[in-house]
mmCIF file of C-alpha atoms in Angstrom:
data_model
loop_
_atom_site.group_PDB
_atom_site.id
_atom_site.type_symbol
_atom_site.label_atom_id
_atom_site.label_comp_id
_atom_site.label_asym_id
_atom_site.label_seq_id
_atom_site.Cartn_x
_atom_site.Cartn_y
_atom_site.Cartn_z
ATOM 1 C CA UNK A 1 23.590 1.295 6.760
ATOM 2 C CA UNK A 2 24.283 2.060 3.083
ATOM 3 C CA UNK A 3 26.623 -0.957 2.931
ATOM 4 C CA UNK A 4 23.994 -3.202 4.516
ATOM 5 C CA UNK A 5 21.323 -2.125 2.016
ATOM 6 C CA UNK A 6 23.683 -2.556 -0.958
ATOM 7 C CA UNK A 7 24.497 -6.068 0.262
ATOM 8 C CA UNK A 8 20.823 -6.941 0.728
ATOM 9 C CA UNK A 9 19.933 -5.800 -2.786
ATOM 10 C CA UNK A 10 22.847 -7.751 -4.253
ATOM 11 C CA UNK A 11 22.108 -10.928 -2.258
ATOM 12 C CA UNK A 12 18.370 -10.997 -2.952
ATOM 13 C CA UNK A 13 18.406 -10.372 -6.696
ATOM 14 C CA UNK A 14 18.797 -14.138 -7.125
ATOM 15 C CA UNK A 15 15.144 -14.600 -6.091
ATOM 16 C CA UNK A 16 13.834 -12.490 -8.977
ATOM 17 C CA UNK A 17 14.001 -15.457 -11.370
ATOM 18 C CA UNK A 18 11.399 -17.280 -9.255
ATOM 19 C CA UNK A 19 8.820 -14.497 -9.652
ATOM 20 C CA UNK A 20 6.894 -12.814 -12.445
ATOM 21 C CA UNK A 21 5.593 -9.333 -13.123
ATOM 22 C CA UNK A 22 1.816 -8.877 -12.976
ATOM 23 C CA UNK A 23 0.394 -9.621 -16.411
ATOM 24 C CA UNK A 24 -3.357 -9.261 -15.867
ATOM 25 C CA UNK A 25 -2.853 -5.483 -16.121
ATOM 26 C CA UNK A 26 -1.169 -5.147 -19.550
ATOM 27 C CA UNK A 27 0.834 -1.999 -18.709
ATOM 28 C CA UNK A 28 2.405 -3.747 -15.687
ATOM 29 C CA UNK A 29 3.502 -6.629 -17.911
ATOM 30 C CA UNK A 30 5.927 -4.228 -19.643
ATOM 31 C CA UNK A 31 7.890 -3.455 -16.449
ATOM 32 C CA UNK A 32 11.497 -4.723 -16.216
ATOM 33 C CA UNK A 33 11.316 -7.522 -13.630
ATOM 34 C CA UNK A 34 15.047 -7.359 -12.824
ATOM 35 C CA UNK A 35 14.751 -4.166 -10.777
ATOM 36 C CA UNK A 36 15.176 -4.173 -7.000
ATOM 37 C CA UNK A 37 15.568 -1.265 -4.616
ATOM 38 C CA UNK A 38 15.154 -0.314 -0.970
ATOM 39 C CA UNK A 39 14.896 2.950 0.974
ATOM 40 C CA UNK A 40 14.799 3.629 4.706
ATOM 41 C CA UNK A 41 13.796 6.740 6.616
ATOM 42 C CA UNK A 42 15.440 6.191 9.997
ATOM 43 C CA UNK A 43 13.882 7.868 13.043
ATOM 44 C CA UNK A 44 16.027 6.262 15.720
ATOM 45 C CA UNK A 45 18.014 8.414 18.152
ATOM 46 C CA UNK A 46 15.710 11.349 17.318
ATOM 47 C CA UNK A 47 17.499 11.820 14.021
ATOM 48 C CA UNK A 48 15.994 11.927 10.535
ATOM 49 C CA UNK A 49 18.219 10.047 8.110
ATOM 50 C CA UNK A 50 17.615 8.565 4.668
ATOM 51 C CA UNK A 51 19.381 5.434 3.426
ATOM 52 C CA UNK A 52 18.906 3.695 0.090
ATOM 53 C CA UNK A 53 20.295 1.210 -2.421
ATOM 54 C CA UNK A 54 19.508 -0.268 -5.822
ATOM 55 C CA UNK A 55 16.511 0.998 -7.784
ATOM 56 C CA UNK A 56 15.174 3.034 -4.843
ATOM 57 C CA UNK A 57 14.362 6.042 -7.046
ATOM 58 C CA UNK A 58 12.656 4.168 -9.901
ATOM 59 C CA UNK A 59 9.092 5.357 -10.498
ATOM 60 C CA UNK A 60 6.417 2.639 -10.487
ATOM 61 C CA UNK A 61 2.660 2.248 -9.955
ATOM 62 C CA UNK A 62 1.622 2.257 -6.300
ATOM 63 C CA UNK A 63 -1.260 -0.216 -6.864
ATOM 64 C CA UNK A 64 -2.627 -1.738 -3.619
ATOM 65 C CA UNK A 65 -0.144 0.081 -1.415
ATOM 66 C CA UNK A 66 -2.386 3.109 -2.053
ATOM 67 C CA UNK A 67 -5.048 1.433 0.098
ATOM 68 C CA UNK A 68 -3.142 2.619 3.179
ATOM 69 C CA UNK A 69 -3.460 6.242 2.043
ATOM 70 C CA UNK A 70 -7.169 6.109 1.200
ATOM 71 C CA UNK A 71 -7.988 4.245 4.433
ATOM 72 C CA UNK A 72 -6.344 7.059 6.399
ATOM 73 C CA UNK A 73 -8.279 9.661 4.401
ATOM 74 C CA UNK A 74 -11.629 7.864 4.732
ATOM 75 C CA UNK A 75 -11.237 7.681 8.514
ATOM 76 C CA UNK A 76 -10.190 11.345 8.697
ATOM 77 C CA UNK A 77 -13.084 12.414 6.421
ATOM 78 C CA UNK A 78 -15.687 10.420 8.369
ATOM 79 C CA UNK A 79 -14.633 8.519 11.495
ATOM 80 C CA UNK A 80 -13.114 5.102 12.114
ATOM 81 C CA UNK A 81 -16.444 3.931 13.542
ATOM 82 C CA UNK A 82 -18.341 4.945 10.401
ATOM 83 C CA UNK A 83 -15.787 3.370 8.035
ATOM 84 C CA UNK A 84 -15.836 0.041 9.881
ATOM 85 C CA UNK A 85 -19.602 -0.184 9.708
ATOM 86 C CA UNK A 86 -19.071 -0.548 5.941
ATOM 87 C CA UNK A 87 -16.122 -2.953 6.056
ATOM 88 C CA UNK A 88 -14.566 -5.440 8.448
ATOM 89 C CA UNK A 89 -11.034 -5.622 9.821
ATOM 90 C CA UNK A 90 -10.401 -9.363 9.600
ATOM 91 C CA UNK A 91 -8.106 -11.333 7.267
ATOM 92 C CA UNK A 92 -10.202 -12.686 4.402
ATOM 93 C CA UNK A 93 -8.726 -16.120 3.694
ATOM 94 C CA UNK A 94 -9.590 -15.598 0.019
ATOM 95 C CA UNK A 95 -7.871 -13.984 -2.955
ATOM 96 C CA UNK A 96 -7.691 -10.177 -2.891
ATOM 97 C CA UNK A 97 -10.281 -9.887 -5.688
ATOM 98 C CA UNK A 98 -12.655 -12.636 -4.508
ATOM 99 C CA UNK A 99 -16.356 -12.088 -3.852
ATOM 100 C CA UNK A 100 -16.503 -15.081 -1.483
ATOM 101 C CA UNK A 101 -15.492 -13.192 1.663
ATOM 102 C CA UNK A 102 -18.748 -11.206 1.422
ATOM 103 C CA UNK A 103 -20.896 -14.209 0.544
ATOM 104 C CA UNK A 104 -19.694 -16.636 3.221
ATOM 105 C CA UNK A 105 -19.332 -14.295 6.204
ATOM 106 C CA UNK A 106 -22.351 -13.583 8.392
ATOM 107 C CA UNK A 107 -22.354 -9.899 7.484
ATOM 108 C CA UNK A 108 -22.227 -9.183 3.731
ATOM 109 C CA UNK A 109 -19.445 -6.601 3.811
ATOM 110 C CA UNK A 110 -15.818 -6.838 2.647
ATOM 111 C CA UNK A 111 -13.590 -8.524 5.237
ATOM 112 C CA UNK A 112 -11.039 -5.719 5.412
ATOM 113 C CA UNK A 113 -10.012 -2.476 3.685
ATOM 114 C CA UNK A 114 -7.023 -4.004 1.865
ATOM 115 C CA UNK A 115 -8.843 -6.511 -0.340
ATOM 116 C CA UNK A 116 -10.212 -4.946 -3.525
ATOM 117 C CA UNK A 117 -13.867 -4.905 -2.463
ATOM 118 C CA UNK A 118 -12.962 -3.180 0.802
ATOM 119 C CA UNK A 119 -10.696 -0.696 -0.950
ATOM 120 C CA UNK A 120 -13.468 0.257 -3.393
ATOM 121 C CA UNK A 121 -15.752 1.011 -0.431
ATOM 122 C CA UNK A 122 -12.960 3.023 1.199
ATOM 123 C CA UNK A 123 -12.431 5.066 -1.983
ATOM 124 C CA UNK A 124 -16.159 5.867 -2.032
ATOM 125 C CA UNK A 125 -15.822 7.254 1.512
ATOM 126 C CA UNK A 126 -13.086 9.754 0.558
ATOM 127 C CA UNK A 127 -14.844 13.096 0.312
ATOM 128 C CA UNK A 128 -15.256 14.634 -3.149
ATOM 129 C CA UNK A 129 -18.149 15.350 -5.478
ATOM 130 C CA UNK A 130 -16.732 13.114 -8.234
ATOM 131 C CA UNK A 131 -13.729 11.068 -9.346
ATOM 132 C CA UNK A 132 -11.698 14.130 -10.293
ATOM 133 C CA UNK A 133 -12.133 15.755 -6.886
ATOM 134 C CA UNK A 134 -11.423 12.558 -4.954
ATOM 135 C CA UNK A 135 -8.345 11.845 -7.084
ATOM 136 C CA UNK A 136 -7.073 15.393 -6.607
ATOM 137 C CA UNK A 137 -7.414 15.087 -2.828
ATOM 138 C CA UNK A 138 -5.708 11.673 -2.781
ATOM 139 C CA UNK A 139 -2.813 13.060 -4.846
ATOM 140 C CA UNK A 140 -2.460 16.126 -2.612
ATOM 141 C CA UNK A 141 -2.356 14.001 0.542
ATOM 142 C CA UNK A 142 0.145 11.576 -1.026
ATOM 143 C CA UNK A 143 2.387 14.504 -1.967
ATOM 144 C CA UNK A 144 2.274 15.681 1.658
ATOM 145 C CA UNK A 145 3.080 12.226 3.030
ATOM 146 C CA UNK A 146 6.050 11.833 0.673
ATOM 147 C CA UNK A 147 7.258 15.441 0.396
ATOM 148 C CA UNK A 148 7.253 14.805 -3.366
ATOM 149 C CA UNK A 149 5.420 17.370 -5.548
ATOM 150 C CA UNK A 150 5.983 15.294 -8.713
ATOM 151 C CA UNK A 151 3.620 12.481 -7.754
ATOM 152 C CA UNK A 152 0.823 12.016 -10.304
ATOM 153 C CA UNK A 153 -1.374 9.399 -11.962
ATOM 154 C CA UNK A 154 0.492 7.267 -14.538
ATOM 155 C CA UNK A 155 -1.898 7.575 -17.460
ATOM 156 C CA UNK A 156 -1.125 4.329 -19.298
ATOM 157 C CA UNK A 157 -1.408 2.307 -16.069
ATOM 158 C CA UNK A 158 -4.755 3.983 -15.297
ATOM 159 C CA UNK A 159 -6.144 3.270 -18.770
ATOM 160 C CA UNK A 160 -4.895 -0.316 -18.570
ATOM 161 C CA UNK A 161 -6.519 -0.758 -15.134
ATOM 162 C CA UNK A 162 -9.773 0.666 -16.449
ATOM 163 C CA UNK A 163 -9.814 -1.575 -19.549
ATOM 164 C CA UNK A 164 -9.173 -4.769 -17.589
ATOM 165 C CA UNK A 165 -11.085 -4.014 -14.368
ATOM 166 C CA UNK A 166 -14.115 -6.236 -14.923
ATOM 167 C CA UNK A 167 -13.756 -8.218 -11.679
ATOM 168 C CA UNK A 168 -13.543 -4.956 -9.735
ATOM 169 C CA UNK A 169 -16.659 -3.783 -11.576
ATOM 170 C CA UNK A 170 -18.517 -6.934 -10.590
ATOM 171 C CA UNK A 171 -17.484 -6.464 -6.941
ATOM 172 C CA UNK A 172 -18.565 -2.807 -6.981
ATOM 173 C CA UNK A 173 -21.963 -3.476 -8.584
ATOM 174 C CA UNK A 174 -22.587 -6.374 -6.183
ATOM 175 C CA UNK A 175 -21.894 -4.029 -3.245
ATOM 176 C CA UNK A 176 -24.101 -1.329 -4.767
ATOM 177 C CA UNK A 177 -26.904 -3.893 -4.972
ATOM 178 C CA UNK A 178 -26.332 -4.791 -1.302
ATOM 179 C CA UNK A 179 -26.383 -1.094 -0.256
ATOM 180 C CA UNK A 180 -22.748 -1.225 0.887
ATOM 181 C CA UNK A 181 -21.588 1.346 -1.678
ATOM 182 C CA UNK A 182 -23.338 4.696 -2.139
ATOM 183 C CA UNK A 183 -22.916 6.888 -5.198
ATOM 184 C CA UNK A 184 -22.238 6.293 -8.881
ATOM 185 C CA UNK A 185 -20.391 2.986 -9.312
ATOM 186 C CA UNK A 186 -18.485 3.920 -12.492
ATOM 187 C CA UNK A 187 -17.376 7.222 -10.954
ATOM 188 C CA UNK A 188 -16.136 5.452 -7.801
ATOM 189 C CA UNK A 189 -14.326 2.834 -9.886
ATOM 190 C CA UNK A 190 -12.699 5.573 -11.939
ATOM 191 C CA UNK A 191 -11.135 7.168 -8.854
ATOM 192 C CA UNK A 192 -10.197 3.710 -7.554
ATOM 193 C CA UNK A 193 -8.343 2.902 -10.800
ATOM 194 C CA UNK A 194 -6.613 6.311 -10.648
ATOM 195 C CA UNK A 195 -5.680 5.735 -7.007
ATOM 196 C CA UNK A 196 -3.954 2.468 -7.933
ATOM 197 C CA UNK A 197 -2.076 4.158 -10.798
ATOM 198 C CA UNK A 198 -0.294 6.830 -8.751
ATOM 199 C CA UNK A 199 3.460 7.123 -9.384
ATOM 200 C CA UNK A 200 5.806 6.487 -6.454
ATOM 201 C CA UNK A 201 9.347 5.366 -5.672
ATOM 202 C CA UNK A 202 10.664 3.167 -2.873
ATOM 203 C CA UNK A 203 11.796 6.370 -1.150
ATOM 204 C CA UNK A 204 8.253 7.746 -1.328
ATOM 205 C CA UNK A 205 6.942 4.594 0.347
ATOM 206 C CA UNK A 206 9.626 4.847 3.037
ATOM 207 C CA UNK A 207 8.504 8.396 3.798
ATOM 208 C CA UNK A 208 4.848 7.368 4.086
ATOM 209 C CA UNK A 209 5.988 4.567 6.387
ATOM 210 C CA UNK A 210 8.003 7.015 8.489
ATOM 211 C CA UNK A 211 4.930 9.184 9.129
ATOM 212 C CA UNK A 212 3.011 6.111 10.300
ATOM 213 C CA UNK A 213 5.996 4.957 12.374
ATOM 214 C CA UNK A 214 6.185 8.428 13.943
ATOM 215 C CA UNK A 215 2.557 8.236 15.178
ATOM 216 C CA UNK A 216 1.271 10.473 12.401
ATOM 217 C CA UNK A 217 3.773 13.302 12.780
ATOM 218 C CA UNK A 218 5.784 14.148 9.686
ATOM 219 C CA UNK A 219 9.441 13.618 10.758
ATOM 220 C CA UNK A 220 10.907 16.242 8.415
ATOM 221 C CA UNK A 221 8.496 19.074 9.363
ATOM 222 C CA UNK A 222 7.033 18.028 12.740
ATOM 223 C CA UNK A 223 3.545 18.653 11.323
ATOM 224 C CA UNK A 224 0.837 16.221 12.384
ATOM 225 C CA UNK A 225 -0.597 14.703 9.215
ATOM 226 C CA UNK A 226 -2.536 11.765 10.699
ATOM 227 C CA UNK A 227 -4.341 11.476 14.060
ATOM 228 C CA UNK A 228 -2.591 9.039 16.388
ATOM 229 C CA UNK A 229 -5.592 6.723 16.819
ATOM 230 C CA UNK A 230 -5.924 6.351 13.036
ATOM 231 C CA UNK A 231 -2.204 5.513 12.772
ATOM 232 C CA UNK A 232 -2.669 2.725 15.305
ATOM 233 C CA UNK A 233 -5.635 1.251 13.412
ATOM 234 C CA UNK A 234 -3.807 1.358 10.062
ATOM 235 C CA UNK A 235 -0.622 -0.260 11.371
ATOM 236 C CA UNK A 236 -2.644 -2.998 13.085
ATOM 237 C CA UNK A 237 -4.496 -3.866 9.864
ATOM 238 C CA UNK A 238 -1.205 -3.766 7.941
ATOM 239 C CA UNK A 239 0.091 -6.515 10.247
ATOM 240 C CA UNK A 240 -2.962 -8.758 9.859
ATOM 241 C CA UNK A 241 -4.022 -8.070 6.254
ATOM 242 C CA UNK A 242 -1.255 -6.155 4.467
ATOM 243 C CA UNK A 243 0.255 -8.948 2.370
ATOM 244 C CA UNK A 244 -2.852 -10.738 1.134
ATOM 245 C CA UNK A 245 -2.840 -14.452 2.023
ATOM 246 C CA UNK A 246 0.831 -14.237 2.988
ATOM 247 C CA UNK A 247 0.071 -11.884 5.914
ATOM 248 C CA UNK A 248 0.208 -14.526 8.657
ATOM 249 C CA UNK A 249 3.499 -15.985 7.447
ATOM 250 C CA UNK A 250 4.881 -12.458 7.049
ATOM 251 C CA UNK A 251 3.886 -11.509 10.617
ATOM 252 C CA UNK A 252 5.549 -14.631 12.027
ATOM 253 C CA UNK A 253 8.816 -14.392 10.093
ATOM 254 C CA UNK A 254 9.230 -10.630 9.643
ATOM 255 C CA UNK A 255 6.934 -8.901 12.138
ATOM 256 C CA UNK A 256 6.708 -5.455 10.523
ATOM 257 C CA UNK A 257 3.447 -3.642 9.693
ATOM 258 C CA UNK A 258 3.529 -3.602 5.884
ATOM 259 C CA UNK A 259 1.398 -3.253 2.767
ATOM 260 C CA UNK A 260 2.282 -4.618 -0.645
ATOM 261 C CA UNK A 261 1.105 -3.874 -4.168
ATOM 262 C CA UNK A 262 1.269 -5.770 -7.463
ATOM 263 C CA UNK A 263 3.357 -2.940 -8.912
ATOM 264 C CA UNK A 264 6.174 -4.435 -6.809
ATOM 265 C CA UNK A 265 6.102 -2.011 -3.904
ATOM 266 C CA UNK A 266 6.138 -2.816 -0.198
ATOM 267 C CA UNK A 267 5.541 -0.104 2.404
ATOM 268 C CA UNK A 268 6.768 -0.871 5.916
ATOM 269 C CA UNK A 269 6.265 1.109 9.135
ATOM 270 C CA UNK A 270 8.295 0.034 12.173
ATOM 271 C CA UNK A 271 6.776 1.891 15.142
ATOM 272 C CA UNK A 272 9.089 4.586 16.557
ATOM 273 C CA UNK A 273 11.992 3.323 14.433
ATOM 274 C CA UNK A 274 11.691 3.730 10.663
ATOM 275 C CA UNK A 275 9.738 3.735 7.450
ATOM 276 C CA UNK A 276 10.775 1.250 4.772
ATOM 277 C CA UNK A 277 10.068 1.280 1.045
ATOM 278 C CA UNK A 278 10.887 -1.575 -1.311
ATOM 279 C CA UNK A 279 10.508 -1.950 -5.062
ATOM 280 C CA UNK A 280 10.808 -5.322 -6.792
ATOM 281 C CA UNK A 281 8.257 -5.979 -9.552
ATOM 282 C CA UNK A 282 8.795 -9.760 -9.818
ATOM 283 C CA UNK A 283 5.957 -11.187 -7.705
ATOM 284 C CA UNK A 284 5.398 -14.474 -5.890
ATOM 285 C CA UNK A 285 2.195 -16.517 -6.250
ATOM 286 C CA UNK A 286 0.455 -14.351 -3.630
ATOM 287 C CA UNK A 287 1.134 -11.118 -5.538
ATOM 288 C CA UNK A 288 3.950 -9.840 -3.308
ATOM 289 C CA UNK A 289 7.454 -8.820 -4.400
ATOM 290 C CA UNK A 290 9.364 -12.098 -4.179
ATOM 291 C CA UNK A 291 12.833 -10.563 -3.675
ATOM 292 C CA UNK A 292 11.351 -7.699 -1.661
ATOM 293 C CA UNK A 293 9.841 -9.994 0.969
ATOM 294 C CA UNK A 294 13.138 -11.892 1.274
ATOM 295 C CA UNK A 295 15.030 -8.613 1.616
ATOM 296 C CA UNK A 296 12.628 -7.325 4.262
ATOM 297 C CA UNK A 297 13.028 -10.552 6.232
ATOM 298 C CA UNK A 298 16.813 -10.111 6.323
ATOM 299 C CA UNK A 299 16.485 -6.422 7.134
ATOM 300 C CA UNK A 300 14.161 -7.197 10.045
ATOM 301 C CA UNK A 301 16.610 -9.751 11.402
ATOM 302 C CA UNK A 302 19.730 -7.613 10.940
ATOM 303 C CA UNK A 303 18.231 -4.484 12.519
ATOM 304 C CA UNK A 304 16.036 -6.216 15.124
ATOM 305 C CA UNK A 305 12.818 -4.716 13.752
ATOM 306 C CA UNK A 306 10.281 -7.457 14.592
ATOM 307 C CA UNK A 307 7.587 -5.738 16.686
ATOM 308 C CA UNK A 308 6.667 -9.029 18.353
ATOM 309 C CA UNK A 309 10.098 -9.685 19.835
#
């Protein structure tokens, strides 16, 4: 497996030149685009094994991949039924930061929890009296899911997100005006910006994916961290909405529940088989890791991971 991953990293680095790092968040524009890494937590044969290659241990900003974590928490803090009264579970057909999905649909709520408007609502549903308390709880849960006590908010990414987050502000205030969001908008946005600025590695993402793949049971401790029904919901929405407007193409050609982020991360959860984490900050036009998606496609083919086959 190590040899396979090394080969995949080496073969797919050629795609980096066709992508670009995210520049609309200034701190992300400083990231070295030539990095590429992959990590796998393998659950097959009832064994727990870690495999990795390339820049698998490089720390980066979790960005939209964090939406998986907060969706789990919101459903555990409330109930799936309550959460999905506030948001839909359909692909949007619009950009991840567009207001159109709320304006055109019959019901004026965000289409799904993985577009920005939906994720802001989800963050508001995580229990906590203010941004600090919500952020602390999100960090604690992320540390549990990754078995990594060093996870924290990357301060310069957070400040950069906050300075340039005007579209997210407009979405949040629109939803406040439509009674979709309760609470103080600036406080909710603050915890949302912090959520997106959490530090992770590809290995951390692979471990989160392994918990989801293992039906919510932590494979290294056998502790249940996520109820099984919530795991099923999250993995289903990852398949249909996890890679923005590339989700349909991704499902057809790769067939793995996954969630991407503009920090270059991709979190994959192959039911009953493995968790996958990828880091490649050069993005395609949809905002997904350009080399990472190619690498995941080859990995799915080589290891027969497509859930639809």
